[in-house]
Coordinates of C-alpha atoms in Angstrom, one line a residue:
M1 CA 59.0 60.0 127.9
R2 CA 60.9 63.2 128.4
Q3 CA 58.2 65.4 130.1
L4 CA 59.4 69.0 131.2
P5 CA 58.5 70.4 135.0
G6 CA 55.0 71.4 135.0
W7 CA 55.8 74.8 136.1
L8 CA 57.4 75.4 132.6
G9 CA 54.0 75.3 131.2
P10 CA 53.0 74.2 127.2
V11 CA 56.2 73.4 125.3
W12 CA 55.5 75.9 122.7
A13 CA 55.0 78.7 125.0
W14 CA 58.9 79.7 125.9
P15 CA 60.1 79.3 122.4
A16 CA 57.5 81.6 121.1
L17 CA 58.2 84.2 123.8
V18 CA 61.9 84.1 123.3
T19 CA 61.5 84.6 119.9
L20 CA 59.0 87.4 120.2
A21 CA 61.8 89.1 122.7
V22 CA 64.7 88.4 120.5
T23 CA 63.3 89.2 117.2
G24 CA 61.5 92.2 118.4
A25 CA 64.9 93.9 119.8
G26 CA 65.7 96.9 117.7
V27 CA 63.2 95.7 114.9
G28 CA 63.2 99.1 113.4
A29 CA 66.5 99.9 113.7
A30 CA 67.8 98.8 110.3
Q31 CA 66.2 101.3 107.4
P32 CA 64.0 99.0 104.8
W33 CA 66.2 97.8 102.1
R34 CA 65.3 97.4 98.4
D35 CA 63.1 94.2 98.8
E36 CA 61.5 95.7 101.8
L37 CA 60.8 99.1 99.7
A38 CA 59.2 96.8 96.8
T39 CA 56.7 95.7 99.7
W40 CA 55.8 99.0 100.7
S41 CA 55.3 100.3 97.2
A42 CA 52.9 97.3 96.6
A43 CA 51.2 97.3 99.8
T44 CA 50.5 101.2 99.9
R45 CA 48.9 101.1 96.5
P46 CA 45.1 101.3 96.1
L47 CA 43.5 97.5 95.6
G48 CA 42.8 98.0 92.1
D49 CA 46.2 99.1 91.4
L50 CA 47.6 96.4 93.5
A51 CA 45.6 93.9 91.5
R52 CA 46.6 95.1 88.0
M53 CA 50.2 94.8 89.4
A54 CA 49.6 90.7 89.9
G55 CA 49.2 90.3 86.1
V56 CA 52.7 92.1 85.6
I57 CA 55.0 91.2 88.0
D58 CA 55.3 89.7 91.7
A59 CA 52.1 87.5 91.5
A60 CA 54.1 84.9 93.9
S61 CA 54.1 87.7 96.6
W62 CA 50.7 89.1 95.8
P63 CA 49.0 87.1 98.9
Y64 CA 51.6 88.8 101.3
Y65 CA 51.1 92.3 99.6
L66 CA 47.5 92.0 100.1
L67 CA 47.9 91.1 103.7
L68 CA 50.3 94.0 104.1
H69 CA 47.8 96.2 102.4
G70 CA 45.3 95.8 105.2
W71 CA 48.1 96.0 108.3
V72 CA 49.3 99.0 106.7
A73 CA 46.0 100.8 106.4
A74 CA 45.5 100.0 110.2
F75 CA 48.9 100.4 111.7
G76 CA 51.0 102.7 109.2
D77 CA 54.3 102.2 107.1
S78 CA 56.9 102.6 110.0
P79 CA 59.9 100.2 109.6
T80 CA 58.4 98.6 112.9
A81 CA 55.0 98.5 111.6
L82 CA 56.1 97.0 108.2
R83 CA 57.8 94.2 110.0
L84 CA 55.9 93.4 113.0
P85 CA 53.8 90.8 111.1
S86 CA 57.0 88.8 110.4
V87 CA 57.9 89.1 113.9
L88 CA 54.6 87.4 115.1
A89 CA 54.9 84.7 112.5
A90 CA 58.5 83.8 113.5
A91 CA 57.3 83.6 117.1
G92 CA 54.6 81.3 116.0
T93 CA 57.0 79.4 114.0
A94 CA 59.3 78.7 117.0
G95 CA 56.0 77.6 119.2
L96 CA 55.2 75.1 116.6
T97 CA 58.7 73.8 115.9
A98 CA 58.8 73.3 119.6
A99 CA 55.2 71.5 119.1
L100 CA 56.5 69.4 116.4
G101 CA 59.8 68.4 118.0
G102 CA 57.7 67.5 121.1
R103 CA 55.4 65.3 118.9
L104 CA 58.0 63.5 117.2
F105 CA 60.8 63.2 120.1
G106 CA 59.5 64.4 123.3
Q107 CA 58.9 67.7 125.2
R108 CA 62.4 68.3 126.1
A109 CA 63.5 67.9 122.5
G110 CA 60.9 70.2 121.3
L111 CA 61.7 73.1 123.8
L112 CA 65.3 72.8 123.0
G113 CA 64.6 72.8 119.2
G114 CA 62.0 75.9 119.4
L115 CA 64.5 77.8 121.8
L116 CA 67.5 77.1 119.4
F117 CA 65.1 78.6 116.3
A118 CA 64.6 81.6 118.6
V119 CA 68.4 82.5 119.0
L120 CA 69.4 82.2 115.5
P121 CA 70.6 85.1 113.6
G122 CA 68.7 84.3 110.8
S123 CA 65.3 83.8 112.4
S124 CA 65.9 87.5 113.5
R125 CA 67.0 88.4 109.9
Y126 CA 63.9 87.1 108.6
A127 CA 61.6 88.1 111.4
Q128 CA 62.7 91.8 110.9
E129 CA 62.0 92.0 107.3
A130 CA 58.8 93.0 105.6
R131 CA 58.9 90.1 103.3
P132 CA 56.8 86.7 103.4
Y133 CA 59.9 84.4 104.7
A134 CA 58.7 84.2 108.1
F135 CA 55.1 83.3 107.1
V136 CA 56.6 80.7 104.7
A137 CA 58.2 79.1 107.7
L138 CA 55.1 79.4 109.7
F139 CA 53.0 77.3 107.2
A140 CA 55.8 75.0 106.6
V141 CA 56.0 73.7 110.2
L142 CA 52.2 73.8 110.6
A143 CA 51.2 72.2 107.5
T144 CA 53.8 69.3 108.5
L145 CA 52.4 69.3 112.2
L146 CA 48.9 68.8 110.9
L147 CA 50.3 66.2 108.5
V148 CA 51.6 64.2 111.6
R149 CA 48.2 64.6 113.2
A150 CA 46.3 63.6 110.1
L151 CA 48.6 60.5 109.6
D152 CA 48.0 59.7 113.5
R153 CA 44.2 60.2 113.3
P154 CA 42.7 60.2 109.9
G155 CA 39.4 62.2 109.2
W156 CA 38.2 64.7 106.8
R157 CA 38.6 67.3 109.4
S158 CA 42.3 66.5 110.0
W159 CA 43.0 66.3 106.1
A160 CA 41.0 69.5 105.5
G161 CA 43.3 71.5 108.1
Y162 CA 46.2 70.1 106.2
A163 CA 45.0 71.2 103.0
A164 CA 44.5 74.8 104.1
A165 CA 47.9 74.6 105.6
V166 CA 49.4 73.9 102.3
A167 CA 47.4 76.1 100.5
G168 CA 48.7 78.8 102.8
L169 CA 52.5 77.6 102.4
G170 CA 51.9 78.0 98.6
L171 CA 50.3 81.7 98.9
A172 CA 53.2 82.7 101.2
H173 CA 55.9 81.3 98.5
L174 CA 55.3 79.0 95.8
V175 CA 59.1 77.5 95.9
A176 CA 58.0 76.2 99.4
I177 CA 55.7 73.7 97.7
T178 CA 58.8 71.8 97.3
L179 CA 58.1 70.9 101.1
L180 CA 55.3 68.3 99.6
A181 CA 58.2 66.1 98.2
A182 CA 59.1 65.4 101.8
H183 CA 55.5 65.1 102.8
A184 CA 55.0 62.6 100.0
A185 CA 58.4 60.4 101.0
T186 CA 56.3 60.0 104.5
A187 CA 52.7 60.0 103.6
P188 CA 52.7 56.6 101.8
C189 CA 53.9 55.0 104.9
A190 CA 51.8 53.9 107.3
R191 CA 51.4 56.1 110.5
R192 CA 53.6 54.1 112.5
A193 CA 56.6 55.0 110.1
A194 CA 55.6 58.6 109.2
A195 CA 54.4 60.0 112.3
P196 CA 55.6 57.6 115.1
P197 CA 53.7 57.6 118.4
P198 CA 55.1 60.1 121.0
V199 CA 58.5 58.9 122.7
G200 CA 57.6 56.3 125.2
A201 CA 54.2 55.6 124.0
P202 CA 53.3 51.8 123.3
R203 CA 54.5 50.9 119.8
A204 CA 51.7 49.6 117.6
V205 CA 51.3 46.3 116.0
P206 CA 53.2 46.1 112.6
G207 CA 50.5 46.2 109.9
R208 CA 50.2 47.1 106.0
A209 CA 50.4 50.5 105.2
R210 CA 47.3 52.4 104.4
P211 CA 47.2 54.0 101.1
P212 CA 47.4 57.9 101.6
W213 CA 43.8 58.9 99.8
G214 CA 43.4 61.5 102.2
W215 CA 46.9 63.2 101.8
L216 CA 46.4 63.1 98.2
A217 CA 43.0 64.6 98.1
A218 CA 44.1 67.4 100.4
V219 CA 47.3 68.2 98.2
L220 CA 45.0 68.2 95.1
A221 CA 42.6 70.6 96.9
A222 CA 45.5 73.0 97.7
L223 CA 46.8 72.7 94.3
V224 CA 43.7 73.9 92.8
V225 CA 43.6 76.9 95.0
L226 CA 47.2 77.6 94.0
A227 CA 46.5 77.1 90.4
P228 CA 45.8 80.6 89.1
L229 CA 48.9 82.0 91.2
V230 CA 51.2 79.5 89.8
V231 CA 49.8 80.5 86.1
L232 CA 50.4 84.2 86.6
A233 CA 53.9 83.6 88.3
V234 CA 55.4 81.0 85.6
G235 CA 54.5 83.7 83.1
Q236 CA 56.4 86.3 85.1
R237 CA 59.6 84.1 85.9
G238 CA 62.0 85.5 83.5
R239 CA 61.3 88.9 84.4
Q240 CA 60.9 88.3 88.4
L241 CA 64.5 86.3 88.6
D242 CA 66.7 87.9 86.2
W243 CA 69.0 89.0 88.3
V244 CA 69.4 85.1 90.0
D245 CA 72.5 83.3 88.7
R246 CA 72.8 79.4 88.2
A247 CA 73.4 77.6 91.3
R248 CA 77.0 75.9 91.8
P249 CA 78.0 73.1 93.9
A250 CA 79.7 75.6 96.3
D251 CA 76.5 77.1 97.1
L252 CA 75.3 74.2 99.0
A253 CA 78.5 74.2 101.2
A254 CA 77.6 78.0 101.9
L255 CA 73.8 77.4 102.3
P256 CA 73.8 76.5 106.2
G257 CA 75.7 79.9 106.8
A258 CA 73.3 81.8 104.3
L259 CA 70.3 80.6 106.2
A260 CA 71.3 81.2 110.0
Q261 CA 73.1 84.5 108.8
S262 CA 76.4 83.0 110.5
G263 CA 78.7 80.6 109.5
A264 CA 79.6 79.4 112.9
V265 CA 75.9 79.0 113.8
G266 CA 75.1 77.5 110.6
G267 CA 77.6 74.9 111.0
L268 CA 76.7 74.2 114.4
L269 CA 73.2 73.6 113.6
L270 CA 74.0 71.6 110.7
G271 CA 76.1 69.3 112.9
L272 CA 73.4 68.8 115.7
A273 CA 70.8 68.2 112.9
A274 CA 72.9 65.5 111.5
L275 CA 73.5 63.9 114.9
G276 CA 70.0 63.9 115.6
A277 CA 68.9 62.3 112.2
A278 CA 71.6 59.6 112.7
R279 CA 70.5 58.9 116.4
W280 CA 67.0 58.4 115.6
G281 CA 66.9 56.9 112.3
R282 CA 63.3 56.1 110.8
R283 CA 61.8 58.5 113.3
A284 CA 63.6 61.2 112.1
L285 CA 62.6 60.7 108.4
L286 CA 60.2 63.4 108.2
P287 CA 61.9 66.6 109.6
A288 CA 65.1 65.2 107.5
A289 CA 63.4 65.1 104.4
C290 CA 61.9 68.5 105.4
V291 CA 65.5 69.9 105.3
A292 CA 67.0 67.8 102.3
L293 CA 64.7 67.1 99.7
P294 CA 63.3 71.1 99.0
V295 CA 67.1 71.8 99.1
L296 CA 67.9 69.3 96.6
L297 CA 64.9 70.2 94.3
V298 CA 65.7 73.9 94.5
F299 CA 69.4 73.4 93.9
L300 CA 68.9 70.8 90.7
A301 CA 66.2 73.6 89.3
G302 CA 68.9 76.3 90.1
L303 CA 71.4 74.3 87.8
A304 CA 68.8 74.3 84.9
G305 CA 67.7 78.1 85.2
P306 CA 67.6 81.1 87.9
L307 CA 66.1 80.0 90.8
W308 CA 68.6 79.2 93.6
V309 CA 68.0 82.0 96.3
P310 CA 69.2 81.0 99.6
R311 CA 66.5 82.7 101.4
Y312 CA 63.8 81.1 99.6
L313 CA 64.8 77.9 101.7
F314 CA 64.6 79.3 104.9
F315 CA 61.6 77.4 105.7
T316 CA 63.6 74.3 106.1
V317 CA 65.7 76.1 109.1
P318 CA 63.0 74.9 111.7
F319 CA 63.1 71.5 110.8
A320 CA 66.9 71.4 111.0
C321 CA 65.9 72.8 114.7
V322 CA 63.8 70.0 115.4
L323 CA 66.5 67.5 114.6
A324 CA 69.1 69.4 116.6
G325 CA 66.7 69.5 119.6
A326 CA 66.5 65.7 119.1
A327 CA 70.0 65.5 119.2
L328 CA 70.1 67.7 122.7
G329 CA 66.9 66.5 124.2
A330 CA 66.9 62.6 123.5
G331 CA 70.5 61.5 124.5
A332 CA 72.1 58.3 123.7
A333 CA 68.8 56.2 123.6
R334 CA 68.4 53.7 120.7
P335 CA 66.6 55.3 118.0
A336 CA 63.8 52.8 117.8
A337 CA 63.4 52.7 121.3
P338 CA 61.7 54.6 124.4
V339 CA 64.2 57.0 126.1
P340 CA 65.3 55.9 129.4
A341 CA 64.4 58.2 132.2
G342 CA 68.2 59.1 132.9
A343 CA 69.4 58.8 129.3
G344 CA 70.6 62.1 127.3
V345 CA 72.1 65.5 127.8
A346 CA 70.9 67.0 131.2
L347 CA 68.6 69.9 130.6
P348 CA 71.3 72.5 131.7
A349 CA 73.8 71.2 129.5
A350 CA 71.7 71.2 126.3
L351 CA 70.5 75.0 127.4
A352 CA 74.0 75.9 127.5
V353 CA 74.5 74.5 123.8
V354 CA 71.6 76.7 122.9
L355 CA 73.3 79.6 124.8
L356 CA 76.3 78.8 123.0
A357 CA 74.4 79.3 119.4
G358 CA 73.1 82.6 120.8
L359 CA 76.5 84.0 121.9
L360 CA 78.2 82.9 118.8
G361 CA 75.5 84.8 116.7
L362 CA 75.6 88.0 118.6
P363 CA 77.9 89.7 116.2
D364 CA 75.7 88.7 113.4
Q365 CA 72.8 89.7 115.4
A366 CA 74.1 93.2 115.9
A367 CA 75.1 93.7 112.3
L368 CA 71.7 92.7 110.6
R369 CA 70.3 95.4 113.0
R370 CA 72.2 97.9 111.2
S371 CA 71.8 96.8 107.8
H372 CA 70.0 94.2 105.8
E373 CA 72.2 94.4 102.7
W374 CA 74.7 91.6 102.0
P375 CA 77.5 92.1 102.8
R376 CA 76.8 94.0 105.7
D377 CA 79.0 96.9 104.8
A378 CA 77.3 97.2 101.4
L379 CA 74.7 99.7 102.6
V380 CA 72.7 101.7 100.3
D381 CA 71.7 104.8 102.5
Y382 CA 68.3 105.7 101.2
R383 CA 67.5 107.5 104.6
G384 CA 70.6 109.5 104.5
A385 CA 70.0 110.8 101.0
A386 CA 66.6 111.6 102.0
R387 CA 68.1 113.9 104.8
V388 CA 70.4 115.5 102.4
V389 CA 67.4 116.5 100.2
D390 CA 65.2 117.4 102.9
E391 CA 67.6 119.7 104.8
G392 CA 68.5 121.6 101.6
R393 CA 65.2 121.5 99.6
R394 CA 63.4 124.9 98.4
A395 CA 59.8 125.6 96.8
G396 CA 60.1 124.8 93.2
D397 CA 62.7 122.1 93.5
V398 CA 62.8 119.0 91.4
I399 CA 64.3 115.5 91.8
V400 CA 66.1 113.1 89.2
F401 CA 67.2 109.4 89.8
A402 CA 69.9 107.4 87.8
P403 CA 69.4 104.7 87.4
R404 CA 65.4 104.6 87.2
N405 CA 65.3 100.8 86.3
G406 CA 66.8 97.9 88.0
W407 CA 66.4 96.6 91.4
L408 CA 68.1 99.4 93.5
F409 CA 65.1 101.4 93.7
L410 CA 66.6 104.9 94.5
D411 CA 63.4 106.4 94.0
L412 CA 61.2 104.4 96.1
G413 CA 63.9 104.5 98.9
V414 CA 63.8 108.5 99.0
R415 CA 60.2 108.5 98.5
Y416 CA 59.7 106.3 101.6
H417 CA 61.5 108.4 104.1
L418 CA 60.4 111.9 102.6
G419 CA 56.9 111.4 101.5
D420 CA 55.0 114.4 100.5
R421 CA 58.2 116.4 101.3
Q422 CA 60.1 115.1 98.3
P423 CA 60.4 117.5 95.5
R424 CA 58.5 116.7 92.5
D425 CA 60.1 113.9 90.3
A426 CA 60.2 115.9 87.2
L427 CA 60.9 113.4 84.5
V428 CA 58.0 110.8 85.4
V429 CA 55.3 110.8 82.5
R430 CA 53.6 107.5 83.8
D431 CA 54.2 106.3 87.0
R432 CA 54.3 102.7 88.8
N433 CA 50.9 102.5 89.6
A434 CA 49.9 102.9 86.0
R435 CA 52.4 100.6 84.8
G436 CA 51.4 97.9 87.3
D437 CA 55.1 97.3 88.4
Y438 CA 57.9 99.2 90.3
W439 CA 59.3 101.6 87.7
A440 CA 58.2 104.7 86.2
D441 CA 58.4 106.0 82.5
E442 CA 60.6 108.9 82.0
C443 CA 60.2 111.9 79.7
P444 CA 61.6 111.1 76.4
R445 CA 62.6 114.7 76.0
P446 CA 64.2 115.8 79.3
A447 CA 65.4 119.0 78.3
E448 CA 62.0 120.2 77.6
C449 CA 60.7 118.7 80.6
L450 CA 63.2 120.4 82.8
A451 CA 62.4 124.0 81.2
G452 CA 61.7 126.7 84.1
V453 CA 63.2 124.4 86.6
D454 CA 66.5 126.3 88.6
R455 CA 67.4 123.6 91.0
V456 CA 67.4 119.7 90.6
W457 CA 68.4 117.3 93.3
L458 CA 70.3 114.6 91.4
V459 CA 70.4 110.9 93.3
V460 CA 72.8 108.3 91.6
A461 CA 73.8 105.2 92.7
G462 CA 77.4 104.6 94.0
R463 CA 80.0 107.1 95.2
R464 CA 80.5 109.4 92.5
A465 CA 83.0 112.7 92.1
D466 CA 81.2 113.5 88.8
P467 CA 77.8 112.6 89.4
V468 CA 76.1 114.0 86.4
G469 CA 78.7 111.8 84.5
A470 CA 76.9 108.7 85.9
V471 CA 73.7 109.7 84.1
P472 CA 73.4 108.1 80.7
G473 CA 71.6 109.2 77.5
A474 CA 69.4 112.6 76.8
T475 CA 69.0 112.9 80.5
G476 CA 72.6 113.4 81.2
D477 CA 72.8 115.5 78.1
A478 CA 70.2 117.9 79.5
L479 CA 71.6 118.0 83.1
R480 CA 75.3 118.9 81.6
D481 CA 73.9 121.4 79.2
G482 CA 71.5 123.1 81.5
F483 CA 73.0 122.9 85.0
T484 CA 75.9 123.5 87.1
V485 CA 77.0 121.4 90.1
E486 CA 76.8 123.1 93.4
R487 CA 77.3 120.6 95.9
I488 CA 77.7 117.0 96.1
R489 CA 77.2 114.8 99.1
P490 CA 78.0 111.1 99.0
R491 CA 76.3 108.7 101.1
P492 CA 76.9 105.0 101.6
G493 CA 75.9 103.4 98.3
L494 CA 74.8 106.3 96.5
T495 CA 75.5 110.1 95.8
V496 CA 73.5 113.1 96.0
A497 CA 74.1 116.4 94.3
L498 CA 72.5 119.8 93.8
L499 CA 72.5 121.1 90.5
T500 CA 71.7 124.8 89.6
R501 CA 71.0 126.9 86.2

């Protein structure tokens, strides 16, 4: 078996520490983007309002919002504070990836797979985001590692741990339950096929596969826990995913680059993972299925309806890293045979490949620390707009946003950066807490609601030479009839104007 030098310590330690260092660097640099603003809006509500929201929208993310609610109460809502739980989850994912790779293919393969996960730009992208995707990856690898353990040493404690991990996976993101298809493809096999003994250990005598009753019971228990969330989320699907296009065959080709956040790094990872799967054959069945089957199921569902969102599949990346680590760490040994002591890529050469992946991803690492938008130059500068308003505001000023609906969240972005310093939102008659979603109801007679106001800060989407002209309906009429544009300050992705009587 490919053991590591004793001074390196546990196989999971270095990947976890490297991930913590890489993903923690510049964690607060990029301003929160629209999805993170949704997290902030939900997590900072009173618990009663947060519970009401689960019945209206985003029920699938509600467990994560509840976690962030407690976290924000303890540590604040700065960009760094909001993202730190995801950084910790990513570090845990790297450690578990190394442990899973070590269990299936040997310690060297586990170490290399964990380190490869650490240096991927995609790992930094989702570790530096106040969204649940890093937690989804954490529970996906944990559930799979516990499955291996339960198949190796069946017992109610083992299956109870697996059931808890599967429940955590679904609570983090319901789409990730597609991972169970990979587990189902493995669990009906005997332990010798689904979770082979560590590399180099004596091979078991062939025998009849045991029925996976423990697995079935564990999955059933997890699904019972998840059932209320599934019912809520399915009812909200149309509203939640109305922005998603149907999947196309070209989306599959683009997926590795989208998940790695780098075309070059995604191609390298895919090639190494394919090499590992081919080299190890049936022993690679579990991690290969954990990559392929969720992608296939979500893609097929995305052909029929709006579901194909690449980041929903980030949880498959650690399994690709496990396979890549197997390719680098196990060398040219026959797939079903123990690895000879001298076979395979030397550790320095294998580490050089990991370093190459890190170097290829450096431009993308730098870019994602400037903006979380895609493409990167499509920045919406909420922070800059807030600064313009803050520098020019006076007592009695009000603020108006256009558009108010949709997913751009101009009002949330400015509010996040200004807090109590934001001028009164003059047109709001029913706020998002009362509605139970992310939007607000505006005054049906804007001219009356703006009566007695001398100065209006107008924030509109896009760069506009005539920002008032971009405001539709009665609100636009009220602004045109009652105010004059005094100053216009364009910012990336939006425009701020000061209107006066």
